[in-house]
Amino acid sequence: MPWSFMTLTKWDQAWWDQLGPIYREAFQHGAKPEKVLRSMLDRGIASFHAGLQDGETVAMAVTGVSSGHSRKRLILDYMAVRQDHRGQGLGHRFFSQIRDYAVREHHAEAILIEAEAEDTEMNRERLRFWIDCGFIATPYVHQYIWVPEPYRALYLPLKEHFTLTDGGQSLFQDITSFHHRSFRGQ
């Protein structure tokens, strides 16, 4: 089964027509509207990634880089594998290419994600997936004012010097800053 990975830095409607259904299927709640995603790409603060199997788009992700610091951290905002292709190892394969992209293109010191912190079976499965990918879950649970569910930050160190000393609170500074930049100008 031939697998390929693509990164898009400019909005392309034909690609969105392939990525959008995967995005909407996986993120029925809490997803950024299409106009926000388009603006993020147009302003150069995000990239789309596509995973293709046999030429068919089966995975998508949205990433951005933290700003305002001398350090570089890749924010993995969304990542999903199409429902009918889950359980085949494609999520791990796709993520490994995003990790390689973070190192190659951005010289990132870490990858950051946020995951729902409520104790549900689905959230435990997601947490297991990310830990299996090498992420470290932080104990700090963050409560946004604009969404009801709490979130936990996870990080994947990419450079030896990356350390965390505050239980995860500082990671939310980067994540929240990215969210604010995402919606700026909307």
XYZ file of C-alpha atoms in Angstrom:
186
model
C 0.000 0.000 0.000
C 1.814 3.173 -1.148
C 1.721 5.926 1.478
C 2.512 9.586 0.885
C 2.608 12.713 3.019
C 1.946 16.268 1.837
C 2.181 19.658 3.511
C 0.133 22.605 2.295
C 1.031 26.159 3.291
C -1.527 27.952 1.101
C -5.266 27.451 0.950
C -6.264 25.079 -1.827
C -9.988 24.427 -2.181
C -9.490 21.113 -3.988
C -7.368 19.844 -1.094
C -9.838 21.182 1.461
C -12.587 19.253 -0.318
C -10.597 16.103 0.567
C -9.420 17.119 4.041
C -12.614 18.829 5.206
C -14.765 15.678 5.499
C -12.084 13.990 7.664
C -11.837 17.123 9.821
C -15.603 17.455 10.270
C -16.026 13.732 10.993
C -13.371 13.748 13.728
C -14.031 17.164 15.257
C -17.787 17.572 15.428
C -17.425 19.794 18.505
C -14.764 22.424 19.075
C -13.544 22.611 15.487
C -12.426 25.915 14.061
C -14.702 27.160 11.272
C -13.467 26.808 7.696
C -13.049 30.587 7.324
C -10.701 30.600 10.352
C -8.633 27.739 8.925
C -8.450 29.509 5.558
C -7.312 32.705 7.281
C -4.670 30.796 9.266
C -3.130 29.465 6.056
C -3.496 32.795 4.230
C -1.656 34.559 7.083
C 1.085 31.919 7.216
C 0.488 30.835 10.808
C -0.583 27.269 10.027
C -0.032 24.388 7.655
C -2.268 21.542 6.573
C -0.899 18.033 6.283
C -2.433 15.197 4.291
C -1.770 11.474 4.527
C -2.597 9.518 1.407
C -2.875 5.785 1.016
C -2.985 4.501 -2.564
C -3.585 8.097 -3.669
C -6.660 8.501 -1.434
C -6.641 11.111 1.361
C -7.129 9.251 4.649
C -5.512 11.540 7.259
C -5.312 15.264 7.951
C -3.659 17.595 10.422
C -3.359 21.297 11.170
C -0.134 22.589 12.725
C 1.373 25.932 13.641
C 4.532 27.190 15.310
C 4.600 29.059 18.604
C 5.697 32.651 18.272
C 7.242 35.363 20.370
C 9.994 33.218 21.827
C 13.496 32.290 20.833
C 12.341 28.689 21.219
C 10.293 26.936 18.556
C 7.459 24.600 19.396
C 5.145 22.985 16.879
C 1.497 23.117 17.937
C -0.438 20.116 16.652
C -3.867 21.733 16.573
C -5.822 18.905 14.924
C -4.968 15.451 13.637
C -7.347 12.773 12.428
C -7.460 9.568 10.434
C -10.597 8.846 8.473
C -12.939 6.660 10.551
C -12.939 3.751 8.084
C -9.112 3.629 8.099
C -8.495 3.675 11.858
C -6.873 0.763 13.650
C -4.377 0.087 10.845
C -1.398 1.996 12.250
C -1.911 4.953 9.918
C -2.183 7.446 12.792
C 1.276 6.484 14.063
C 2.719 6.580 10.543
C 1.124 9.960 9.847
C 2.263 11.427 13.160
C 5.857 10.253 12.626
C 5.913 12.292 9.424
C 4.549 15.338 11.242
C 7.303 14.867 13.845
C 9.924 14.690 11.076
C 8.405 17.820 9.479
C 8.659 19.670 12.843
C 12.368 18.892 13.061
C 13.231 19.385 9.386
C 11.197 22.493 8.579
C 11.027 24.301 11.916
C 13.904 22.918 14.009
C 11.298 22.612 16.765
C 12.416 21.740 20.267
C 9.070 20.080 21.077
C 5.615 19.290 19.754
C 2.668 20.386 21.885
C -0.892 19.137 21.853
C -3.902 19.572 24.077
C -6.291 16.725 24.800
C -9.618 16.601 26.577
C -8.960 15.839 30.246
C -12.360 14.475 31.255
C -12.148 10.844 32.318
C -14.064 9.133 29.510
C -13.190 5.983 27.570
C -12.693 7.965 24.347
C -10.361 10.435 26.067
C -8.398 7.581 27.680
C -7.987 5.985 24.220
C -6.728 9.270 22.769
C -4.330 9.716 25.674
C -2.974 6.178 25.182
C -2.440 6.922 21.474
C -0.451 10.095 22.180
C 1.622 8.447 24.916
C 2.325 5.582 22.508
C 3.608 8.225 20.061
C 6.090 9.379 22.728
C 4.177 12.278 24.277
C 4.358 13.053 27.976
C 1.069 14.000 29.669
C 1.250 16.891 32.107
C -0.625 16.943 35.425
C -1.946 20.484 34.950
C -5.542 20.653 33.710
C -6.545 23.886 31.974
C -10.067 25.274 31.850
C -10.747 27.665 28.990
C -13.449 30.261 29.504
C -14.982 29.658 26.051
C -15.329 25.826 26.085
C -16.885 23.686 28.811
C -14.445 20.745 28.836
C -11.062 20.829 30.591
C -7.836 20.141 28.668
C -4.441 18.675 29.477
C -1.265 19.553 27.589
C 1.042 16.865 26.275
C 4.497 17.406 24.877
C 7.031 15.480 22.860
C 10.603 16.708 23.392
C 12.550 16.844 20.122
C 15.776 18.276 21.531
C 17.687 17.149 24.609
C 17.604 20.562 26.265
C 13.791 20.722 26.366
C 12.525 20.423 29.942
C 9.312 21.274 31.705
C 9.336 22.502 35.300
C 5.805 23.765 35.942
C 3.529 20.774 35.403
C 2.273 22.026 32.031
C 0.987 25.540 32.692
C 3.626 27.180 30.486
C 2.669 24.942 27.552
C -0.788 26.480 27.604
C 0.773 29.910 27.114
C 2.024 28.734 23.705
C -1.188 26.856 22.889
C -3.452 29.734 23.941
C -1.325 32.255 22.058
C -1.680 30.112 18.932
C -5.480 29.965 19.370
C -5.639 33.756 19.789
C -3.570 34.284 16.630
C -5.840 31.823 14.816
C -8.930 33.928 15.463
C -7.298 37.339 15.130
C -8.755 39.335 12.260
C -11.963 37.286 12.094
